[in-house]
Coordinates of C-alpha atoms and ligand atoms in Angstrom, one line a residue:
M25 CA 89.6 -32.2 65.0
S26 CA 91.2 -33.5 68.3
E27 CA 89.0 -33.1 71.4
K28 CA 91.4 -30.6 72.8
N29 CA 90.9 -28.3 69.9
E30 CA 87.3 -28.7 69.6
N31 CA 86.3 -25.4 71.0
K32 CA 89.1 -23.5 69.4
T33 CA 88.5 -21.5 66.3
S34 CA 90.8 -20.6 63.6
A35 CA 88.2 -18.1 62.2
S36 CA 89.6 -14.7 61.5
N37 CA 86.3 -13.0 60.8
F38 CA 82.5 -13.3 61.2
I39 CA 82.1 -15.1 57.9
E40 CA 84.5 -17.9 59.0
L41 CA 82.8 -18.0 62.3
I42 CA 79.4 -18.8 60.5
I43 CA 81.1 -21.4 58.4
E44 CA 82.8 -23.1 61.3
D45 CA 79.4 -23.3 63.1
D46 CA 77.9 -24.8 60.0
L47 CA 80.7 -27.3 59.7
K48 CA 80.0 -28.4 63.3
S49 CA 76.3 -28.9 62.6
N50 CA 77.1 -30.6 59.3
K51 CA 75.0 -28.2 57.3
Y52 CA 75.6 -28.7 53.6
N53 CA 77.3 -32.0 54.6
G54 CA 80.5 -30.3 55.2
N55 CA 80.7 -28.9 51.7
I56 CA 82.1 -25.5 51.1
V57 CA 81.6 -23.9 47.7
T58 CA 81.9 -20.1 47.1
R59 CA 82.2 -18.1 43.9
F60 CA 83.6 -14.9 42.6
P61 CA 80.9 -13.6 40.2
P62 CA 82.1 -10.4 38.4
E63 CA 80.1 -9.0 35.5
P64 CA 82.5 -8.7 32.5
N65 CA 81.8 -5.0 31.9
G66 CA 85.1 -3.6 33.0
Y67 CA 88.4 -4.3 34.5
L68 CA 88.7 -5.5 38.1
H69 CA 89.8 -2.9 40.8
I70 CA 91.2 -3.3 44.2
G71 CA 87.9 -3.7 45.8
H72 CA 87.2 -6.7 43.7
A73 CA 90.6 -8.1 44.9
K74 CA 89.0 -8.0 48.5
A75 CA 86.0 -10.1 47.3
I76 CA 88.4 -12.4 45.4
C77 CA 90.6 -13.0 48.5
I78 CA 87.5 -13.7 50.7
D79 CA 85.8 -16.0 48.1
F80 CA 88.9 -18.0 47.1
G81 CA 90.6 -17.5 50.4
I82 CA 87.7 -19.3 52.4
A83 CA 87.6 -22.0 49.9
E84 CA 91.3 -22.6 50.3
K85 CA 91.2 -22.5 54.0
Y86 CA 88.4 -24.9 54.5
N87 CA 89.2 -27.3 51.7
G88 CA 86.3 -26.1 49.6
K89 CA 86.0 -24.9 46.1
C90 CA 85.6 -21.5 44.6
H91 CA 84.0 -21.1 41.3
M92 CA 85.0 -18.4 38.8
R93 CA 81.7 -17.2 37.4
F94 CA 80.9 -14.5 34.9
D95 CA 77.6 -12.9 35.7
D96 CA 77.1 -12.0 32.0
T97 CA 73.3 -11.3 32.0
N98 CA 73.5 -7.9 30.4
P99 CA 74.4 -8.1 26.8
V100 CA 75.0 -4.4 26.2
K101 CA 78.0 -3.6 28.3
E102 CA 79.8 -7.0 28.3
E103 CA 82.9 -7.9 26.3
D104 CA 85.3 -10.7 25.8
E105 CA 88.2 -8.4 26.5
F106 CA 86.9 -7.9 30.0
V107 CA 86.5 -11.7 30.5
Q108 CA 90.1 -12.3 29.6
S109 CA 91.4 -9.4 31.7
I110 CA 89.5 -10.7 34.7
L111 CA 90.8 -14.2 34.4
E112 CA 94.3 -12.8 34.2
D113 CA 93.9 -10.7 37.3
V114 CA 92.5 -13.5 39.4
K115 CA 95.5 -15.7 38.3
W116 CA 97.8 -12.8 39.2
L117 CA 96.5 -12.7 42.6
G118 CA 97.5 -16.3 43.0
F119 CA 94.1 -18.1 42.8
D120 CA 93.0 -21.0 40.7
W121 CA 89.4 -22.1 39.9
D122 CA 90.6 -25.5 38.5
E123 CA 87.8 -26.7 36.2
H124 CA 85.2 -24.5 37.8
L125 CA 84.9 -21.7 35.2
Y126 CA 81.3 -20.8 34.6
Y127 CA 79.1 -18.3 32.7
A128 CA 75.6 -17.2 33.8
S129 CA 74.7 -17.1 30.1
D130 CA 75.1 -20.9 30.0
Y131 CA 72.1 -21.2 32.3
F132 CA 69.8 -18.9 30.3
E133 CA 67.5 -22.0 29.3
K134 CA 67.5 -23.3 32.9
I135 CA 66.6 -19.8 34.2
Y136 CA 63.9 -19.5 31.7
E137 CA 62.3 -22.8 32.8
Y138 CA 62.4 -21.7 36.4
A139 CA 60.5 -18.5 35.3
V140 CA 57.9 -20.7 33.7
Q141 CA 57.6 -22.6 37.0
L142 CA 57.0 -19.3 38.9
I143 CA 54.4 -18.3 36.4
K144 CA 52.6 -21.7 36.8
K145 CA 52.6 -21.1 40.5
G146 CA 50.9 -17.8 40.0
A147 CA 54.1 -16.2 41.4
A148 CA 55.1 -14.2 38.3
Y149 CA 53.2 -12.2 35.6
V150 CA 53.8 -10.4 32.4
D151 CA 53.4 -6.6 32.7
D152 CA 52.7 -4.1 30.0
L153 CA 53.5 -1.1 32.0
S154 CA 56.4 1.0 30.7
G155 CA 59.6 1.4 32.6
E156 CA 58.6 4.8 33.7
E157 CA 55.1 3.6 34.8
I158 CA 56.7 0.8 36.8
R159 CA 58.8 3.3 38.6
E160 CA 55.8 5.4 39.4
Y161 CA 53.7 2.6 40.6
R162 CA 56.5 1.4 42.8
G163 CA 55.8 4.1 45.4
T164 CA 58.5 5.4 47.7
L165 CA 60.0 4.5 51.2
T166 CA 57.2 6.3 52.9
K167 CA 54.4 5.5 50.4
P168 CA 53.2 1.9 49.4
G169 CA 53.3 1.0 45.8
K170 CA 50.2 0.5 43.4
E171 CA 49.5 -2.8 41.8
S172 CA 49.8 -3.0 38.0
P173 CA 46.4 -3.4 36.2
Y174 CA 48.1 -6.5 34.5
R175 CA 49.0 -8.1 37.7
N176 CA 46.1 -10.6 37.8
R177 CA 46.4 -12.1 34.4
S178 CA 45.6 -15.7 34.1
V179 CA 48.5 -18.3 34.3
E180 CA 47.6 -19.2 30.7
E181 CA 47.8 -15.7 29.5
N182 CA 51.1 -15.2 31.3
L183 CA 52.6 -18.3 29.8
N184 CA 51.5 -17.4 26.4
L185 CA 52.8 -13.9 26.6
F186 CA 56.1 -15.0 28.1
E187 CA 56.6 -17.4 25.2
K188 CA 56.0 -14.7 22.8
M189 CA 58.4 -12.3 24.6
R190 CA 61.0 -15.1 24.1
A191 CA 60.0 -15.5 20.5
G192 CA 60.8 -11.9 19.7
E193 CA 57.2 -10.8 19.1
F194 CA 57.5 -7.6 21.1
A195 CA 59.8 -4.6 21.0
D196 CA 62.3 -3.6 23.6
G197 CA 60.5 -2.3 26.7
E198 CA 57.1 -3.4 25.6
K199 CA 56.7 -6.0 28.2
V200 CA 58.5 -7.4 31.3
L201 CA 58.1 -10.4 33.5
R202 CA 57.7 -9.6 37.1
A203 CA 57.6 -11.5 40.4
K204 CA 54.3 -11.2 42.1
I205 CA 55.3 -10.5 45.7
D206 CA 54.0 -7.4 47.6
M207 CA 53.5 -3.8 46.4
A208 CA 53.4 -2.6 50.0
S209 CA 56.5 -4.2 51.2
Q210 CA 58.7 -2.2 53.4
N211 CA 61.6 -3.5 51.3
M212 CA 61.3 -1.7 48.0
N213 CA 63.1 -4.8 46.4
L214 CA 60.1 -6.9 47.1
R215 CA 57.7 -4.6 45.4
D216 CA 57.1 -7.0 42.4
P217 CA 60.7 -6.8 41.0
V218 CA 61.4 -7.2 37.3
M219 CA 62.7 -10.7 36.4
Y220 CA 63.0 -10.3 32.6
R221 CA 63.3 -7.6 30.2
I222 CA 63.2 -7.5 26.4
L223 CA 66.5 -6.5 24.8
H224 CA 67.1 -7.2 21.2
A225 CA 70.9 -7.2 21.5
E226 CA 73.7 -9.5 20.7
H227 CA 75.3 -11.3 23.7
H228 CA 79.1 -11.8 23.8
R229 CA 78.6 -15.5 24.1
A230 CA 74.9 -16.4 23.4
G231 CA 74.9 -14.4 20.2
N232 CA 71.4 -13.6 19.0
K233 CA 69.8 -16.6 20.7
W234 CA 67.9 -14.5 23.3
C235 CA 66.0 -11.3 23.1
I236 CA 64.9 -11.4 26.8
Y237 CA 67.5 -11.2 29.6
P238 CA 67.2 -12.0 33.3
M239 CA 67.8 -9.3 35.8
Y240 CA 70.6 -9.6 38.4
D241 CA 68.4 -10.2 41.4
W242 CA 66.5 -12.9 39.6
A243 CA 69.4 -14.7 38.1
H244 CA 72.0 -14.5 40.8
G245 CA 70.6 -16.9 43.3
L246 CA 69.7 -19.4 40.6
E247 CA 73.3 -19.2 39.3
D248 CA 74.4 -20.0 42.8
S249 CA 71.9 -22.7 43.3
I250 CA 72.6 -24.4 40.0
E251 CA 76.3 -24.6 40.8
G252 CA 75.7 -25.9 44.4
V253 CA 77.2 -22.9 46.0
T254 CA 76.9 -22.9 49.7
Y255 CA 78.0 -19.4 50.6
S256 CA 77.2 -16.5 48.4
L257 CA 79.5 -13.8 49.7
C258 CA 79.0 -10.3 48.5
S259 CA 79.4 -6.7 49.5
L260 CA 77.1 -4.8 51.8
E261 CA 75.0 -3.1 49.1
F262 CA 73.3 -6.5 48.5
E263 CA 71.9 -6.8 52.1
N264 CA 68.6 -5.3 51.1
H265 CA 68.4 -7.7 48.2
R266 CA 68.8 -10.8 50.4
P267 CA 65.1 -11.2 51.2
L268 CA 64.5 -11.3 47.4
Y269 CA 67.4 -13.7 46.8
D270 CA 65.8 -16.0 49.5
W271 CA 62.2 -15.6 48.2
F272 CA 63.0 -16.8 44.7
L273 CA 64.9 -19.9 46.0
D274 CA 62.1 -20.6 48.5
Q275 CA 59.4 -20.3 45.9
L276 CA 61.2 -22.8 43.5
E277 CA 62.2 -25.1 46.5
I278 CA 65.7 -25.7 45.0
H279 CA 69.2 -25.8 46.8
H280 CA 69.4 -22.7 48.8
P281 CA 72.9 -21.2 49.5
R282 CA 73.3 -18.6 52.1
Q283 CA 74.1 -15.0 51.2
I284 CA 76.4 -13.2 53.6
E285 CA 77.4 -9.6 53.1
F286 CA 80.7 -7.9 54.0
A287 CA 81.9 -4.3 54.0
R288 CA 83.1 -2.9 50.7
L289 CA 86.7 -1.8 50.5
N290 CA 86.9 2.0 50.2
I291 CA 90.3 3.8 50.0
T292 CA 91.0 7.5 50.4
N293 CA 91.9 9.5 47.2
T294 CA 90.6 6.5 45.2
I295 CA 87.6 5.5 43.2
L296 CA 86.5 1.9 43.4
A297 CA 83.5 1.7 41.1
K298 CA 83.6 0.2 37.7
R299 CA 81.1 2.6 36.2
K300 CA 83.3 5.6 37.3
L301 CA 86.6 4.0 36.3
S302 CA 85.1 3.2 33.0
A303 CA 84.2 6.8 32.5
L304 CA 87.7 7.7 33.1
V305 CA 88.8 5.5 30.4
E306 CA 86.1 6.5 28.0
K307 CA 86.8 10.3 28.4
K308 CA 90.4 9.7 28.0
L309 CA 91.3 11.2 31.3
V310 CA 93.7 8.3 31.8
N311 CA 95.6 6.1 29.3
G312 CA 93.4 3.1 29.3
W313 CA 92.3 0.5 32.0
D314 CA 96.0 -0.4 32.8
D315 CA 97.1 3.2 33.2
P316 CA 99.5 2.8 36.3
R317 CA 97.4 5.6 38.0
M318 CA 94.3 3.5 37.9
P319 CA 93.1 1.5 41.0
T320 CA 92.4 -1.5 38.7
I321 CA 94.4 -4.7 39.1
A322 CA 95.9 -4.3 35.7
G323 CA 96.8 -0.7 36.6
I324 CA 98.6 -1.5 39.8
R325 CA 100.3 -4.5 38.3
R326 CA 101.8 -2.3 35.6
R327 CA 102.7 0.2 38.3
G328 CA 104.8 -2.4 40.0
Y329 CA 102.7 -3.6 42.8
T330 CA 103.1 -7.2 43.9
P331 CA 100.3 -9.5 44.7
E332 CA 101.8 -10.1 48.2
A333 CA 101.7 -6.4 49.1
L334 CA 98.0 -6.2 48.0
K335 CA 97.0 -9.3 50.0
D336 CA 98.9 -8.2 53.1
F337 CA 97.0 -4.9 52.9
L338 CA 93.6 -6.7 52.6
E339 CA 94.5 -8.9 55.5
R340 CA 95.3 -5.9 57.6
V341 CA 92.0 -4.2 56.6
G342 CA 90.2 -7.4 57.6
V343 CA 86.6 -8.4 56.9
A344 CA 83.9 -6.3 58.7
K345 CA 80.2 -5.9 58.7
T346 CA 80.2 -2.1 58.5
D347 CA 81.7 0.2 55.8
S348 CA 84.7 2.3 56.4
T349 CA 87.4 4.0 54.4
V350 CA 91.1 3.0 54.6
D351 CA 93.8 5.4 54.2
V352 CA 95.7 4.8 50.9
A353 CA 99.0 5.4 53.0
L354 CA 98.4 2.0 54.5
L355 CA 98.3 0.4 51.0
E356 CA 101.6 2.2 50.1
H357 CA 103.1 1.1 53.4
C358 CA 102.4 -2.5 52.7
L359 CA 103.9 -2.2 49.3
R360 CA 107.2 -0.5 50.6
E361 CA 107.5 -3.1 53.2
N362 CA 107.2 -5.9 50.5
L363 CA 109.4 -4.3 48.0
N364 CA 112.1 -3.3 50.6
K365 CA 112.7 -7.0 51.1
S366 CA 112.7 -8.1 47.5
A367 CA 113.7 -5.2 45.2
K368 CA 117.3 -4.9 44.0
R369 CA 119.0 -1.6 44.7
V370 CA 120.4 0.4 41.8
M371 CA 121.4 3.9 41.0
A372 CA 119.5 6.1 38.7
V373 CA 119.8 9.8 38.2
L374 CA 116.5 11.3 37.3
K375 CA 117.6 14.9 36.7
P376 CA 121.2 14.8 35.7
L377 CA 123.9 17.2 36.5
K378 CA 127.6 16.5 35.2
L379 CA 130.1 16.0 37.9
I380 CA 133.8 15.9 36.7
I381 CA 136.6 14.6 38.9
D382 CA 139.5 16.6 37.8
N383 CA 142.2 14.4 39.4
Y384 CA 140.8 11.2 38.1
P385 CA 142.6 9.7 35.0
E386 CA 140.9 10.4 31.8
E387 CA 139.8 7.3 29.9
Q388 CA 139.9 5.2 33.0
I389 CA 136.9 3.0 33.8
E390 CA 137.0 1.3 37.2
M391 CA 134.5 -1.5 38.1
L392 CA 133.3 -1.0 41.7
E393 CA 131.4 -3.5 43.9
A394 CA 127.8 -2.8 45.0
E395 CA 125.6 -4.8 47.2
N396 CA 122.2 -5.6 45.7
N397 CA 120.0 -5.5 48.6
P398 CA 121.2 -5.1 52.3
E399 CA 117.9 -6.6 53.4
D400 CA 118.4 -9.8 51.6
P401 CA 121.8 -11.6 52.4
T402 CA 121.3 -14.0 49.4
S403 CA 121.0 -11.1 46.9
G404 CA 124.7 -10.8 46.2
K405 CA 126.7 -8.1 44.7
R406 CA 127.2 -6.5 41.3
E407 CA 129.8 -4.4 39.5
I408 CA 129.2 -0.8 38.5
P409 CA 131.4 1.3 36.3
F410 CA 133.0 4.4 37.7
S411 CA 134.7 7.2 35.6
R412 CA 136.0 10.6 35.5
E413 CA 132.7 12.1 34.3
L414 CA 129.6 11.2 36.3
Y415 CA 126.1 12.3 36.7
I416 CA 124.5 13.3 40.0
E417 CA 121.1 14.8 40.7
Q418 CA 120.7 18.5 40.0
T419 CA 119.2 18.7 43.6
D420 CA 122.3 17.3 45.2
F421 CA 124.3 20.4 44.5
M422 CA 123.7 24.0 45.8
E423 CA 125.7 27.1 45.2
E424 CA 124.4 28.7 48.3
P425 CA 123.3 25.9 50.6
P426 CA 121.1 26.5 53.5
K427 CA 122.1 25.3 56.9
K428 CA 120.8 21.7 57.0
F429 CA 121.9 20.9 53.4
F430 CA 124.4 18.1 53.7
R431 CA 124.9 17.4 50.0
L432 CA 127.4 18.9 47.6
A433 CA 128.5 22.6 47.6
I434 CA 131.7 24.4 46.8
G435 CA 134.3 23.3 49.3
R436 CA 132.2 20.5 50.7
E437 CA 133.2 16.8 50.8
V438 CA 130.5 13.9 50.3
R439 CA 130.5 10.2 49.8
L440 CA 129.7 8.9 46.3
K441 CA 127.8 5.6 47.2
H442 CA 130.0 2.5 46.7
A443 CA 132.7 4.7 45.3
Y444 CA 135.0 7.5 46.8
Y445 CA 134.8 10.8 48.7
V446 CA 134.8 13.7 46.5
T447 CA 135.2 17.5 47.3
C448 CA 133.7 20.2 45.2
Q449 CA 136.2 22.7 43.9
S450 CA 134.4 24.8 41.3
V451 CA 131.4 24.9 39.0
V452 CA 130.9 25.9 35.3
K453 CA 127.8 27.9 34.3
N454 CA 126.0 28.4 31.1
E455 CA 127.1 32.0 30.2
K456 CA 123.7 33.1 29.0
T457 CA 121.4 31.4 31.5
G458 CA 123.6 31.2 34.5
E459 CA 122.5 27.6 34.9
I460 CA 125.1 25.3 36.5
V461 CA 126.2 22.8 33.9
E462 CA 129.3 21.1 35.5
V463 CA 130.4 20.5 39.0
H464 CA 134.2 20.0 39.3
C465 CA 135.5 17.9 42.2
S466 CA 138.7 16.2 43.4
Y467 CA 138.5 12.7 44.7
D468 CA 140.5 11.0 47.4
P469 CA 141.8 7.6 46.1
A470 CA 142.3 6.4 49.7
T471 CA 138.5 6.3 50.2
K472 CA 137.6 3.5 47.8
G473 CA 134.3 1.8 48.4
G474 CA 133.1 5.0 50.1
W475 CA 134.9 4.7 53.4
S476 CA 137.8 6.6 55.0
D477 CA 140.5 5.0 57.2
D478 CA 141.4 8.2 58.9
G479 CA 138.0 8.6 60.6
R480 CA 137.1 11.5 58.6
K481 CA 133.3 11.8 58.4
V482 CA 131.1 13.1 55.7
K483 CA 127.4 13.9 56.2
G484 CA 126.1 13.3 52.8
T485 CA 126.0 10.2 50.5
L486 CA 125.0 10.7 46.9
H487 CA 124.0 8.3 44.2
W488 CA 125.6 8.7 40.7
V489 CA 126.1 7.1 37.4
S490 CA 129.1 6.9 35.0
A491 CA 128.4 9.6 32.3
E492 CA 130.2 7.3 29.8
K493 CA 128.5 4.1 30.7
A494 CA 125.1 5.2 31.8
V495 CA 122.0 4.2 29.9
N496 CA 119.2 6.7 28.9
A497 CA 115.9 6.1 30.4
E498 CA 112.4 7.6 30.6
V499 CA 110.9 7.6 34.1
R500 CA 107.3 8.2 34.8
L501 CA 106.4 9.7 38.1
Y502 CA 102.9 9.1 39.5
D503 CA 101.0 10.8 42.2
H504 CA 97.4 10.1 43.3
L505 CA 94.9 10.4 40.5
F506 CA 92.5 12.4 42.7
T507 CA 93.2 15.3 45.1
A508 CA 90.0 14.9 47.0
D509 CA 89.9 12.5 50.0
N510 CA 86.6 11.1 48.8
P511 CA 86.6 11.6 45.0
A512 CA 83.5 9.3 44.6
A513 CA 81.5 12.1 46.3
A514 CA 82.4 14.7 43.6
E515 CA 79.7 15.6 41.1
N516 CA 82.2 15.9 38.4
L517 CA 85.2 13.6 38.4
E518 CA 87.3 16.2 36.3
D519 CA 87.0 18.6 39.2
V520 CA 88.9 16.5 41.5
L521 CA 91.5 15.1 39.2
N522 CA 95.0 15.7 40.2
P523 CA 96.7 17.8 37.4
A524 CA 100.0 16.6 38.5
S525 CA 99.3 12.8 38.7
L526 CA 101.8 12.0 35.9
E527 CA 105.2 13.6 35.4
V528 CA 107.5 12.2 32.6
L529 CA 111.2 12.6 32.9
T530 CA 112.9 11.8 29.5
E531 CA 116.6 12.6 30.3
C532 CA 117.2 10.1 33.1
K533 CA 120.5 8.1 33.4
V534 CA 120.6 4.7 34.9
E535 CA 123.2 2.0 35.6
P536 CA 124.1 0.0 32.4
G537 CA 123.2 -3.3 34.1
L538 CA 119.4 -2.3 33.7
L539 CA 119.7 -3.0 30.1
E540 CA 119.2 -6.6 31.1
A541 CA 115.9 -6.0 32.8
N542 CA 112.6 -7.1 31.6
P543 CA 109.2 -5.5 31.7
G544 CA 107.7 -6.0 35.2
D545 CA 111.1 -6.2 37.0
R546 CA 111.2 -4.2 40.2
F547 CA 114.1 -2.1 41.6
Q548 CA 114.8 0.4 44.3
F549 CA 116.4 3.5 42.8
L550 CA 118.5 4.5 45.8
R551 CA 117.0 7.5 47.5
H552 CA 114.1 7.8 45.1
G553 CA 111.8 4.9 45.8
Y554 CA 110.6 1.8 43.9
F555 CA 110.4 1.5 40.3
C556 CA 109.5 -1.1 37.7
V557 CA 110.2 -1.5 34.0
D558 CA 107.2 -0.7 32.0
N559 CA 105.8 -2.6 29.0
D560 CA 106.6 0.4 26.7
S561 CA 110.4 -0.4 27.2
S562 CA 112.2 -1.5 24.1
D563 CA 115.8 -2.1 23.1
E564 CA 116.0 1.6 22.0
K565 CA 114.4 3.1 25.1
L566 CA 114.2 1.9 28.7
V567 CA 111.0 3.1 30.5
F568 CA 110.4 3.0 34.2
N569 CA 107.2 3.6 36.3
R570 CA 107.6 4.9 39.8
T571 CA 105.7 2.3 41.9
V572 CA 105.9 4.3 45.1
S573 CA 108.3 6.9 46.6
M574 CA 110.5 6.3 49.6
R575 CA 108.5 8.5 51.8
D576 CA 106.4 6.5 54.1
S577 CA 103.6 8.7 55.4
W578 CA 101.8 5.8 57.0
A579 CA 104.9 4.9 59.3
K580 CA 105.0 8.7 60.2
I581 CA 101.3 8.6 61.1
Q582 CA 101.9 5.5 63.3
K583 CA 104.8 7.0 65.0
Q584 CA 102.9 10.2 65.8
M585 CA 100.1 8.2 67.2
Q586 CA 102.6 6.1 69.4
N587 CA 104.3 9.4 70.7
R588 CA 100.9 10.8 71.5
G589 CA 100.1 7.6 73.4
K590 CA 103.3 7.9 75.4
K591 CA 102.9 11.5 76.3
S592 CA 99.4 11.0 77.6
Ligands
ATP10 P1 81.3 -1.8 41.1 O1 80.5 -1.6 42.2 O2 82.7 -1.3 41.2 O3 80.7 -1.2 39.7 P2 80.3 -4.2 40.8 O4 79.9 -4.6 42.1 O5 79.3 -3.9 39.8 O6 81.5 -3.2 40.8 P3 80.8 -6.9 40.1 O7 81.5 -7.4 38.8 O8 79.3 -7.1 40.2 O9 81.2 -5.4 40.2 O10 81.5 -7.4 41.4 C1 81.9 -8.7 41.6 C2 82.0 -8.9 43.1 O11 82.9 -8.0 43.7 C3 80.7 -8.7 43.8 O12 80.3 -9.8 44.6 C4 80.9 -7.5 44.7 O13 80.3 -7.5 45.8 C5 82.4 -7.4 44.8 N1 82.9 -6.0 45.0 C6 82.8 -5.0 44.0 N2 83.4 -3.9 44.6 C7 83.9 -4.2 45.8 C8 84.5 -3.4 46.8 N3 84.9 -2.1 46.7 N4 84.9 -4.1 47.9 C9 84.6 -5.4 48.2 N5 84.0 -6.2 47.2 C10 83.6 -5.6 46.1
MG11 MG1 78.2 -3.2 42.4

């Protein structure tokens, strides 16, 4: 750092300020090690993405390291499928742990030894109380707890019993190992917390080697310490656990990382809690963890989100010390902004209506030029087929149009994007139902490209596809999964589910060029929004997910706020 810059800070939040202070005082010898420590009991969600960006982002910014560590201390809910999905998600966000991939279960022996150390110090004891009794004895926020009658066992007895616990001599729940701290502490977490429980269960990595498993609070600081982590960054709900985190490390007198808490990410109309997301999957209220309506990273990836959009959103939300809820419209705004720059424009008709140009030569197919993305000068042009019979959207024609309807009606002229001006002459109806099945038009050959030399103006521009050349597609339209602003507060998730969160359109027609697209490719369907090719696509059937519609409610909210500002 040059002298001139010495007092300048590049910190963009309170955690980085703490780190920069520590760097100045050479705490931890200038080392910076963070970790992202998910429990592999579900897929990651957007809230985890915030933690990932903080943990890996800080390591990147200050030339440190970020460890990818699975906190796999609970054998019952953990699975290898979750491990693999988590690794994939972190990579998708653009982060790399190099060789630093760790599993808490690899430290079980070491953690056991640390427990023996605490027993020898008289700081831990084996308790015979049942789970329920332990809860009763714990007291409440206003009432101090009561000491267990087993609290004052001798060190020898404790060592002996603990060894037997490990050896499998007791049944689940028969005994636990507890820290001997303070049953009257103001902080409930310090009222002799459980360190080990007996669980005769197979672990996804350790197999049947263990029948005692360490609790989160006991193990987490040790995992951090063993790995030489310097900053243990976590969400705010762990603030009350920090005194315990510190107590264990102080008792053992081992390397002591600093725990710092930040606000969780909360988003309106969205649930960011693994337990609840997992219930949605189990009850089959969604089609799996990667259902494009899910706020999981796998879900939004399938939906067509880009990592750039998600990171931009997280940056705008920032890192604060108090909880708040962010409008989901901001996330969608960031997505549109990102896709607007990168997504190729194409034409797709979701609910087709036949349009026939009576004065256009039968059998003729004309290739017309279309720009791929006006926002990106390097994106080039493509050719699209035009023919006598086309499809337009059903909603782009009205027999009796209201005043502000500028699309097609009998006697009206509109522009067909990239093509010609057409004027509607008549319609053909289904005799039985009265439904309009064909719209007949004439076209003006002098308006090729969609422009007129005589200065004649049209108010509407419609998208279309050639009926002969278009390709069939299924399009899945998504809306918010929940109707409630704060679905997490609902007693029953089923009550706040949006019954219209998925609409499947199976009769869509898209430009033939889309046959070349691959799963994951993103497009703007003109006038409809952003879409991506779904994994369910095959040579027989193209399937698209709507990533996000065109309508930007966040931009509208901002505009209203600005206008209000101007008026006052
Ligand atoms: P959930 O609370 O959704 O069940 P979790 O906290 O049990 O998730 P972990 O696997 O323990 O999930 O989380 C790994 C890390 O992600 C933790 O450090 C946690 O602080 C962080 N994290 C989880 N949810 C959020 C969120 N909504 N916002 C920010 N960070 C989060
Ligand atoms: Mg949690």
